[in-house]
PDB file of C-alpha atoms in Angstrom:
ATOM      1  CA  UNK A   1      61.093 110.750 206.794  1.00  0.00           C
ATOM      2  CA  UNK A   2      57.539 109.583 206.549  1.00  0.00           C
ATOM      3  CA  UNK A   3      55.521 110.614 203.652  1.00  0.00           C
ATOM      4  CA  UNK A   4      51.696 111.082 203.324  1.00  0.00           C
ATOM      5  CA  UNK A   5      49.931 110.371 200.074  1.00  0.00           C
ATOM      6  CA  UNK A   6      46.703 109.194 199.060  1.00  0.00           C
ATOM      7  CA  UNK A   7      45.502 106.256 196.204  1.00  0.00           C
ATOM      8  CA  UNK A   8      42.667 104.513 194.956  1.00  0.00           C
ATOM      9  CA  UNK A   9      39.470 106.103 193.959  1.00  0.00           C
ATOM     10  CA  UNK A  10      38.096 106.192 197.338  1.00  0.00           C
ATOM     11  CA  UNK A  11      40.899 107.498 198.145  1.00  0.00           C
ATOM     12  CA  UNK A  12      42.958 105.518 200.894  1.00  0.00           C
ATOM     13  CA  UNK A  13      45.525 107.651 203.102  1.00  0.00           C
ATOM     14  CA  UNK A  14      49.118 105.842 203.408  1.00  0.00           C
ATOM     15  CA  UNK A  15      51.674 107.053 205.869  1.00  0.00           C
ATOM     16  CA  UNK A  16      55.289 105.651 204.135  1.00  0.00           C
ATOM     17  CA  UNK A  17      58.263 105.739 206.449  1.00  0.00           C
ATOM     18  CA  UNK A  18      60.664 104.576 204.385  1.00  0.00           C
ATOM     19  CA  UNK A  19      63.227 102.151 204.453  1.00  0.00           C
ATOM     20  CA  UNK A  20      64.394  99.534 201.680  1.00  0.00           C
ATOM     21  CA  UNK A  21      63.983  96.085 203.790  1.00  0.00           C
ATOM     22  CA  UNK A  22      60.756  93.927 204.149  1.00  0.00           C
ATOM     23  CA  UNK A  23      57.680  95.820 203.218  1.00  0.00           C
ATOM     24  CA  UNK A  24      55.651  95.553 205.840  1.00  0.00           C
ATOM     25  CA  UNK A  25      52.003  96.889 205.508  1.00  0.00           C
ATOM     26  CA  UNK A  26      50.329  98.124 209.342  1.00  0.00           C
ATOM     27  CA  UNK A  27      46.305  98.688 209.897  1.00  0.00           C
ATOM     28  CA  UNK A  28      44.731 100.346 213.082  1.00  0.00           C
ATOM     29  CA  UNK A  29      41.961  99.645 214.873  1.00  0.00           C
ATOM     30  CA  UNK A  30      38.585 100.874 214.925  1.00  0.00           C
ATOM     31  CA  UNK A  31      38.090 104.715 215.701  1.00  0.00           C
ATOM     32  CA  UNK A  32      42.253 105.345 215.171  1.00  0.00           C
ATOM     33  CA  UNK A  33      44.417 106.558 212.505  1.00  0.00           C
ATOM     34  CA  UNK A  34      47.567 105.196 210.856  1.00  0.00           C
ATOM     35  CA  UNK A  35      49.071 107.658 213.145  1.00  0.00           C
ATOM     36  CA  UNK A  36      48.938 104.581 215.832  1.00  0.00           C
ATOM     37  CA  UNK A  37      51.806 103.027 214.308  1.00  0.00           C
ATOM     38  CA  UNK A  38      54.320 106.118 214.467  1.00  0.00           C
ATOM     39  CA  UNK A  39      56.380 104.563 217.504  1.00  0.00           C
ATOM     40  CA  UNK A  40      56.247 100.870 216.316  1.00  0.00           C
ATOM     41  CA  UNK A  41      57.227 101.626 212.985  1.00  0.00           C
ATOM     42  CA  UNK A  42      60.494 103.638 214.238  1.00  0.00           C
ATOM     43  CA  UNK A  43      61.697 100.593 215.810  1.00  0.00           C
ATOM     44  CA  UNK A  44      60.599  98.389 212.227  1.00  0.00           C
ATOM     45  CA  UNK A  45      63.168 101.084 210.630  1.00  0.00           C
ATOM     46  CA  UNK A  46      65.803 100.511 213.057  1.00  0.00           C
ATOM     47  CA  UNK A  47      65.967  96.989 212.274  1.00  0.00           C
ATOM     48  CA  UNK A  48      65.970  97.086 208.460  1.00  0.00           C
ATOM     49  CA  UNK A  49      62.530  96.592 207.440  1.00  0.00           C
ATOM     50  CA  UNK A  50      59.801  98.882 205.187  1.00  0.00           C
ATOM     51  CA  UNK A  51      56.902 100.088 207.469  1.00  0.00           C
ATOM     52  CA  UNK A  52      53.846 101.394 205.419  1.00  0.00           C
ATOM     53  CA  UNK A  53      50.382 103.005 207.020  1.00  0.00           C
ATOM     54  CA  UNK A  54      47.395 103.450 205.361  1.00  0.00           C
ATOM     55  CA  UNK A  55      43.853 104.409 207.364  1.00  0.00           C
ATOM     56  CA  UNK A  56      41.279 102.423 206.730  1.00  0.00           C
ATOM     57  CA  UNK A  57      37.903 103.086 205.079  1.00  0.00           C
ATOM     58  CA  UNK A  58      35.831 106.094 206.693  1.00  0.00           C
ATOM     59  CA  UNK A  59      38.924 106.736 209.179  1.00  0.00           C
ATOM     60  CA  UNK A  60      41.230 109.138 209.289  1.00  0.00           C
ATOM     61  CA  UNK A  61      42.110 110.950 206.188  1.00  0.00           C
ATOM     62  CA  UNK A  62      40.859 108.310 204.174  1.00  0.00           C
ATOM     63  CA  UNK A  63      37.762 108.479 202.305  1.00  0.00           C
ATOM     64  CA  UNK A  64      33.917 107.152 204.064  1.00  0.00           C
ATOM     65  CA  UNK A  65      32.523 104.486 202.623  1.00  0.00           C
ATOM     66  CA  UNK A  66      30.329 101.540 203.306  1.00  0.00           C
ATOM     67  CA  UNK A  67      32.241  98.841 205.506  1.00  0.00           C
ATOM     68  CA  UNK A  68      32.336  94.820 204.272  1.00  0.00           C
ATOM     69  CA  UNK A  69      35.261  92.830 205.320  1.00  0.00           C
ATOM     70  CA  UNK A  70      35.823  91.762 201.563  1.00  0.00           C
ATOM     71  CA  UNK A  71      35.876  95.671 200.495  1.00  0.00           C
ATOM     72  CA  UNK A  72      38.754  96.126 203.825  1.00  0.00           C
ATOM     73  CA  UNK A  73      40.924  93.791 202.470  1.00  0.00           C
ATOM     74  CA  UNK A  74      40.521  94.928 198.756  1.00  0.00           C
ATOM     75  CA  UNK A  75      41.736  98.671 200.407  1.00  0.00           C
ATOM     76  CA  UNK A  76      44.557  96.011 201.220  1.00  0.00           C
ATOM     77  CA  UNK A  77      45.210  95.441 197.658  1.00  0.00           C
ATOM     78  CA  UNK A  78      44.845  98.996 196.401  1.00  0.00           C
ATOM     79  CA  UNK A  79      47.511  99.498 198.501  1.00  0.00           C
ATOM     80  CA  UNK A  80      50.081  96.948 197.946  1.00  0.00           C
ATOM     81  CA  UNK A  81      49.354  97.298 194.320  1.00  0.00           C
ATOM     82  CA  UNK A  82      49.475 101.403 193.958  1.00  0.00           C
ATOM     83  CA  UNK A  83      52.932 101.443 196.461  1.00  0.00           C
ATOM     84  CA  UNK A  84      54.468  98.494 194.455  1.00  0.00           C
ATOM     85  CA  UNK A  85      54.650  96.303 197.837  1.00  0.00           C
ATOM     86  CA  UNK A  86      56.086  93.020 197.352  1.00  0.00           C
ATOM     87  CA  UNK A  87      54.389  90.018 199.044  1.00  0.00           C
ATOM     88  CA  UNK A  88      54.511  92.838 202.555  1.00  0.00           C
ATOM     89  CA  UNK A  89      54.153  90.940 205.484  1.00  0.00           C
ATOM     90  CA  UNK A  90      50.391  92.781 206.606  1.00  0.00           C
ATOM     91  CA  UNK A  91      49.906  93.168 210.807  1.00  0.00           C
ATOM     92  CA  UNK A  92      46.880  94.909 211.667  1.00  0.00           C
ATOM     93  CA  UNK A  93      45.461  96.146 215.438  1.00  0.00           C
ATOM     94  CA  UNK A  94      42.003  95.243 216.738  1.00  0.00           C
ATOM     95  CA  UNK A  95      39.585  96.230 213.697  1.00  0.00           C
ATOM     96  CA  UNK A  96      42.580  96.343 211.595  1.00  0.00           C
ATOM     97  CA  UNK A  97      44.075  92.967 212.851  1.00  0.00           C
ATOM     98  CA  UNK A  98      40.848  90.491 211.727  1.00  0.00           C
ATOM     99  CA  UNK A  99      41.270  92.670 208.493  1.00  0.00           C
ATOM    100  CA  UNK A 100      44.869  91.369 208.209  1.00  0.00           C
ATOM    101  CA  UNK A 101      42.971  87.679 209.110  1.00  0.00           C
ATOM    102  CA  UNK A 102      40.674  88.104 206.732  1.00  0.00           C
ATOM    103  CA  UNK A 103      43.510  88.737 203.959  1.00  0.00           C
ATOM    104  CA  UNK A 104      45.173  85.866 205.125  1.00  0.00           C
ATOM    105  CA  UNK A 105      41.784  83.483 203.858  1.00  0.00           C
ATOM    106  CA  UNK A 106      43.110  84.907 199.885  1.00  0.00           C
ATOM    107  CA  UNK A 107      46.382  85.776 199.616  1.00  0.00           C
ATOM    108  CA  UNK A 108      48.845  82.667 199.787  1.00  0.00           C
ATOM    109  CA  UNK A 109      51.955  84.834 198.330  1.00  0.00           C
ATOM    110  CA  UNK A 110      51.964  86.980 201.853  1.00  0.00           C
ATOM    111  CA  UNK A 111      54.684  85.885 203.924  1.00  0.00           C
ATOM    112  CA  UNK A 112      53.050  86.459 207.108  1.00  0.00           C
ATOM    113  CA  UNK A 113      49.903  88.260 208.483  1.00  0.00           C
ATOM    114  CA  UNK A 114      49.178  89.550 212.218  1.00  0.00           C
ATOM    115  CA  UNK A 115      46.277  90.104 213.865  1.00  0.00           C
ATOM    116  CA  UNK A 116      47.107  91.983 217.278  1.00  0.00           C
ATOM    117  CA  UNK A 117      44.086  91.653 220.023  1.00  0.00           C
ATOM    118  CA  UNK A 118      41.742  91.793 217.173  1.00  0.00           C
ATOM    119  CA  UNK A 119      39.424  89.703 219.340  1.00  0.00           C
ATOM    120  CA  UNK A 120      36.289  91.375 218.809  1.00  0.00           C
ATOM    121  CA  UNK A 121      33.629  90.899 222.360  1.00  0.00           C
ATOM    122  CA  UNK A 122      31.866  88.019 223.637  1.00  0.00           C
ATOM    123  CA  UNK A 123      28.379  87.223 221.498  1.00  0.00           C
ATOM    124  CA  UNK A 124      27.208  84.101 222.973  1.00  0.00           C
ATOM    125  CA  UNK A 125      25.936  82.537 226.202  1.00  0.00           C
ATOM    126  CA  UNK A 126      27.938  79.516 225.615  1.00  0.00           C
ATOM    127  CA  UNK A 127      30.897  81.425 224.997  1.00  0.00           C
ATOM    128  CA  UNK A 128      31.018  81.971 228.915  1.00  0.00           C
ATOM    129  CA  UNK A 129      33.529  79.521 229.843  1.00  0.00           C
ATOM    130  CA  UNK A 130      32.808  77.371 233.126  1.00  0.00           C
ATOM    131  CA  UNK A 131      29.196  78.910 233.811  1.00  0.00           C
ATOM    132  CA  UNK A 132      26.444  76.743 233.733  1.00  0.00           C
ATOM    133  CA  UNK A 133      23.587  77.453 231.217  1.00  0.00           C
ATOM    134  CA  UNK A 134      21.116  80.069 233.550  1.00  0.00           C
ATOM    135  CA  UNK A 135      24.206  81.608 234.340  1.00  0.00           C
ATOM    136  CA  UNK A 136      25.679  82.017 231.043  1.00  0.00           C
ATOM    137  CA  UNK A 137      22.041  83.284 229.794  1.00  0.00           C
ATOM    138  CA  UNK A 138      22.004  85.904 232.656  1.00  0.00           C
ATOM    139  CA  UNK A 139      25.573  86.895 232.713  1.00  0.00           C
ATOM    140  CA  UNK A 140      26.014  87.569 229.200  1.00  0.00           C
ATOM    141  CA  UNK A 141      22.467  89.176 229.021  1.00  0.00           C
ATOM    142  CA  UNK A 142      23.984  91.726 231.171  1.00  0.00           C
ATOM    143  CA  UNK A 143      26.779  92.101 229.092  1.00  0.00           C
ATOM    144  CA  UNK A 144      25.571  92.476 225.833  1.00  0.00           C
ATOM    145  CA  UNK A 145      23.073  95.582 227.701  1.00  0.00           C
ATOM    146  CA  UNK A 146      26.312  97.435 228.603  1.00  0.00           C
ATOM    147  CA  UNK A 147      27.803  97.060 225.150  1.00  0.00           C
ATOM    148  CA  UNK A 148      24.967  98.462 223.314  1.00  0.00           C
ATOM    149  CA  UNK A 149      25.123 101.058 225.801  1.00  0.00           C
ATOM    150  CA  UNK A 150      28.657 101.930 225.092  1.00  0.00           C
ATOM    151  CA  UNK A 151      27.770 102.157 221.071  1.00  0.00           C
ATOM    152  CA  UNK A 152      25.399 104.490 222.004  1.00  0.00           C
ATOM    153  CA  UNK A 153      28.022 107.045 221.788  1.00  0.00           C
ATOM    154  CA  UNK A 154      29.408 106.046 218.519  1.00  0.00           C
ATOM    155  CA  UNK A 155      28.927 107.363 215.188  1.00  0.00           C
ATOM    156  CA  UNK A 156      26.678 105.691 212.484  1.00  0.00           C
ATOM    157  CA  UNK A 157      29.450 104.186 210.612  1.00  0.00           C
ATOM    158  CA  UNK A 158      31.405 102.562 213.667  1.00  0.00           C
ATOM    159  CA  UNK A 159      28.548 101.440 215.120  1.00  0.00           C
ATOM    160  CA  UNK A 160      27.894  99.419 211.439  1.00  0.00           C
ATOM    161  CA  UNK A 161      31.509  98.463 211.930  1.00  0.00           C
ATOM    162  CA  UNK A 162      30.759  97.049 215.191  1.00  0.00           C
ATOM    163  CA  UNK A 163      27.441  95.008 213.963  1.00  0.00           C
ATOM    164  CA  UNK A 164      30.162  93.420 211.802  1.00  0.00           C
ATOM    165  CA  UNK A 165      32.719  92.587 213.749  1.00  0.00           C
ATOM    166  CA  UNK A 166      29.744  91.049 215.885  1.00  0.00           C
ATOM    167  CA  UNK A 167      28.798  88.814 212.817  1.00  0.00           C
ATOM    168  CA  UNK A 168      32.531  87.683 211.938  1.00  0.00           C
ATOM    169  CA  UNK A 169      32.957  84.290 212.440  1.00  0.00           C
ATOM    170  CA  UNK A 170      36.750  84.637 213.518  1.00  0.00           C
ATOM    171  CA  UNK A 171      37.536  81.437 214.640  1.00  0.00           C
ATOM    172  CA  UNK A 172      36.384  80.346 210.988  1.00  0.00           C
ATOM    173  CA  UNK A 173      38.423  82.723 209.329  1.00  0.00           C
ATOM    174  CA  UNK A 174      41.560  81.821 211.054  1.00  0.00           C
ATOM    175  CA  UNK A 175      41.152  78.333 209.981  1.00  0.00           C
ATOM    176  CA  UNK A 176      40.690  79.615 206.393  1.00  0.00           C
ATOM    177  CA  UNK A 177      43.980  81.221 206.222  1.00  0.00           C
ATOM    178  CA  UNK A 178      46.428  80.333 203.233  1.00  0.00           C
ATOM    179  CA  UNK A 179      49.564  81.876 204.259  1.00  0.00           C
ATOM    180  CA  UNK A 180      51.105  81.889 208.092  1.00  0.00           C
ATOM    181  CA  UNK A 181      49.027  84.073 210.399  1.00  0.00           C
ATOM    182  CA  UNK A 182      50.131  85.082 214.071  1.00  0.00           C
ATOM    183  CA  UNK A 183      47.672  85.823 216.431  1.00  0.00           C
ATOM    184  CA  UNK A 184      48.642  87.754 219.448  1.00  0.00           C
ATOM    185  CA  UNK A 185      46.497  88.177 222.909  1.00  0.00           C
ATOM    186  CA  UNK A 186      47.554  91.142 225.270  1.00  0.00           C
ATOM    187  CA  UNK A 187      47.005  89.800 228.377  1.00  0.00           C
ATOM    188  CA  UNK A 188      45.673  92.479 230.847  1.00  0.00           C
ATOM    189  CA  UNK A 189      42.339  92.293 228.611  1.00  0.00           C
ATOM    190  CA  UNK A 190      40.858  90.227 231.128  1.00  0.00           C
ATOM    191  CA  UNK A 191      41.475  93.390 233.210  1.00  0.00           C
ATOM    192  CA  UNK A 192      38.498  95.151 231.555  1.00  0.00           C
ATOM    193  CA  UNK A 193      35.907  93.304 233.213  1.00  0.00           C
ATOM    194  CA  UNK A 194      36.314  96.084 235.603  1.00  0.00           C
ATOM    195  CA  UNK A 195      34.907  98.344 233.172  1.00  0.00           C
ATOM    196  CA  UNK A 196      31.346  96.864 233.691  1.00  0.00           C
ATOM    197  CA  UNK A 197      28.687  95.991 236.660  1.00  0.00           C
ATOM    198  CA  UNK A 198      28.366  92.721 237.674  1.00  0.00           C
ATOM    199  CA  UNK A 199      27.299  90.324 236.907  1.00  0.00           C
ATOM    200  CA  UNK A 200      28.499  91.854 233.078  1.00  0.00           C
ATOM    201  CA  UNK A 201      32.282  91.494 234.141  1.00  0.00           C
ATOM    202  CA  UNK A 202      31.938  88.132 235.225  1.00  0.00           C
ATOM    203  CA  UNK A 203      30.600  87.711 232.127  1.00  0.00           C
ATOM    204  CA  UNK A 204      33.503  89.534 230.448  1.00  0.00           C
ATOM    205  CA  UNK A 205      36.209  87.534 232.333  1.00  0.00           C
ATOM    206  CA  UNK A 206      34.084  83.841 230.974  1.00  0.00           C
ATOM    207  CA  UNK A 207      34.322  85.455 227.885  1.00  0.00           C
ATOM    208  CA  UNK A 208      38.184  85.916 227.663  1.00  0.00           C
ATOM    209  CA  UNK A 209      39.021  82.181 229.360  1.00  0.00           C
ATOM    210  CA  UNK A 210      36.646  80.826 226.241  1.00  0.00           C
ATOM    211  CA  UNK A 211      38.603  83.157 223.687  1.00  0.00           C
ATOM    212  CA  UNK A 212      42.267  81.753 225.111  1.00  0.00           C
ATOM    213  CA  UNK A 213      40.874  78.650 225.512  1.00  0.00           C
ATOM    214  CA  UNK A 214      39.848  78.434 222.047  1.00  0.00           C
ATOM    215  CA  UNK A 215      43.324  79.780 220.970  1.00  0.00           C
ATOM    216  CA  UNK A 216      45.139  77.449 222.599  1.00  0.00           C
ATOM    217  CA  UNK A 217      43.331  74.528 220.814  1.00  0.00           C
ATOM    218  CA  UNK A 218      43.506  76.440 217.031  1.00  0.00           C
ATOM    219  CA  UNK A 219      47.040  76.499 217.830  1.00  0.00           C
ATOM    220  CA  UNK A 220      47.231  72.882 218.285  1.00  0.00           C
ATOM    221  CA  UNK A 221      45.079  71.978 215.553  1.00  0.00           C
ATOM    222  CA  UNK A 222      46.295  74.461 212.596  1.00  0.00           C
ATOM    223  CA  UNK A 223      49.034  74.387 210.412  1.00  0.00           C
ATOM    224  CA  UNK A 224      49.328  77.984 209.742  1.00  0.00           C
ATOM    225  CA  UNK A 225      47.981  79.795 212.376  1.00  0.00           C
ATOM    226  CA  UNK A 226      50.165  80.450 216.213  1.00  0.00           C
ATOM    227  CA  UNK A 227      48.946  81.605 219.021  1.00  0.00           C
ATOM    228  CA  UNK A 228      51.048  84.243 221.457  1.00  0.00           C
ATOM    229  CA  UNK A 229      50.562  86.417 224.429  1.00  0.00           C
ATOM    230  CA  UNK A 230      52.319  90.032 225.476  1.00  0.00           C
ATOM    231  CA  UNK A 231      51.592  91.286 229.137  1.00  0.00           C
ATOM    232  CA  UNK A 232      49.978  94.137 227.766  1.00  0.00           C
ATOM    233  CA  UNK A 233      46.866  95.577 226.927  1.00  0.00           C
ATOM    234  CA  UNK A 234      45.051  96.189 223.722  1.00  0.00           C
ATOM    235  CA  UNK A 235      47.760  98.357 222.476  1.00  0.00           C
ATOM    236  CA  UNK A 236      50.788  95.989 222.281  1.00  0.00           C
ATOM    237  CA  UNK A 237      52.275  98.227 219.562  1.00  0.00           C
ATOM    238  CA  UNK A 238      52.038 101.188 221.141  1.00  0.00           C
ATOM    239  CA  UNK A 239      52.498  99.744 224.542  1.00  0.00           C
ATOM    240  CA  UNK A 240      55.465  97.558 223.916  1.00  0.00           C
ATOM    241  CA  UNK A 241      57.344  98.105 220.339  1.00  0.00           C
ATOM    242  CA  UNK A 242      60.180  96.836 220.777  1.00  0.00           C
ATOM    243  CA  UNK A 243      58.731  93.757 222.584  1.00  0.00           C
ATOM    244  CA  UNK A 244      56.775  93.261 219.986  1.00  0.00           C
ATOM    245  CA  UNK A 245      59.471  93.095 216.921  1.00  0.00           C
ATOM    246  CA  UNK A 246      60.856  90.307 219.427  1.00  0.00           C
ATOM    247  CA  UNK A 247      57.769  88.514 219.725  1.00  0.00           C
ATOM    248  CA  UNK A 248      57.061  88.768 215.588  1.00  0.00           C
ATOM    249  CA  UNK A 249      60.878  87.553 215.400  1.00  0.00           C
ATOM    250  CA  UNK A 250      60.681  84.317 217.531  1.00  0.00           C
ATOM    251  CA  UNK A 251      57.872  83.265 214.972  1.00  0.00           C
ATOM    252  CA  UNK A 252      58.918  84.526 211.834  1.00  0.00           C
ATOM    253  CA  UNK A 253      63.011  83.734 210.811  1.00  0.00           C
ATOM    254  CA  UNK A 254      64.260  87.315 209.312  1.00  0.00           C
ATOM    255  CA  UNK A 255      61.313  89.530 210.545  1.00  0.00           C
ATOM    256  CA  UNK A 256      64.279  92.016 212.027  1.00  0.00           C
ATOM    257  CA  UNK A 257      67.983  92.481 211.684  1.00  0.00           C
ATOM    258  CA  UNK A 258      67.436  92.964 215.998  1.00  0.00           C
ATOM    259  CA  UNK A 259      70.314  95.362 216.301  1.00  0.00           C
TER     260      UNK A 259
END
């Protein structure tokens, strides 16, 4: 039965499931709750492992705060360290997914960390794959309109989150990572180009052939760090569960009993 408590100072809400297997430590994304995880930790206790929530700073029933990637991951800590978590493999989702990257950069006791479509958007003309320069300019001009549009209706503090995300060098941070870190793409994102006007979803779809493209060759290059892809959206844990305790499997020897 899961159990909700709260620790820290600030304080942090955890959601514990249970189990006695592999601690495993899950973080939403931005604008969700621990709540997210409900269905994909089910499946974690069916195949012998320790799911743990908690909701991140100034989410959920967790306290507000200011937002800095270095005081996310010390939440991280808190955590581990207040539930007695022993070296928890840590996957987050989207906002909570370049946290668990991020965590990977200082921790080389964790056994494994997962960032799921914690991609972040597009922030440069030259990260519009196979458009020349004027294009690129124009294209991702258009873009980056729409996407201040859309923040428009967030609150203070996500919109703060969001200037950060912006200024996260991720590709940086992956190659920083000191224990094995699994990166996983849902696929149908290039489907939200049809959320914007052109020329902004042309703009999108460059944007998401430089992002695998730039996978594919940290993958090559990186010791630590794999690439992998679900045919899903953004949501691969809520989307696909079970497909992804497979996926984590193939990459990680013990992740699940797989019953």
């Amino acid at each position: 039965m899961k159990s909700v408590t709260k620790v820290g100072d600030l304080p942090l809400s955890v959601h514990d499931y249970g189990g006695s297997g592999q601690h495993v430590l899950l973080l939403h994304g931005g604008g969700r709750t621990a709540e997210d995880w409900d269905p994909f930790a089910s499946v974690l206790l069916e195949n012998g492992l320790r799911p743990v929530a908690m909701d991140l700073r100034s989410h959920g029933a967790s306290g507000s705060a200011p937002w800095s990637w270095s005081a996310a991951a010390d939440d991280v800590s808190t955590v581990v360290d207040a539930l007695g978590l022993s070296k928890p493999i840590v996957i987050g989702h989207s906002l909570g997914g370049m946290v668990a990257a991020v965590w990977a950069t200082e921790h080389p006791e964790c056994r494994l960390a997962v960032n799921l479509d914690g991609h972040g958007n597009p922030t440069r003309p030259d990260q519009m794959l196979g458009m020349d320069e004027v294009s690129a300019d124009w294209a991702y001009a258009h873009l980056a309109e729409e996407l201040e549009d859309m923040a428009k209706g967030m609150d203070d503090e996500l919109r703060e989150i969001m200037r950060q995300i912006d200024a996260l060098d991720l590709f940086a941070t992956y190659r920083a990572a000191q224990c094995p870190l699994l990166v996983v793409t849902g696929d149908l994102g290039s489907e939200y180009a049809m959320l914007f006007r052109e020329p902004a979803g042309q703009a999108w779809s460059a944007g998401f052939a430089w992002l695998k493209e730039q996978l594919a060759q940290l993958d090559a290059e990186s010791p630590l760090v794999i690439t992998a892809s679900m045919p899903t959206g953004h949501d691969p844990h809520r989307e696909d569960p079970e497909g992804l305790v497979l996926l984590i499997a193939e990459h990680f020897e013990g992740f699940a009993d797989l019953r």
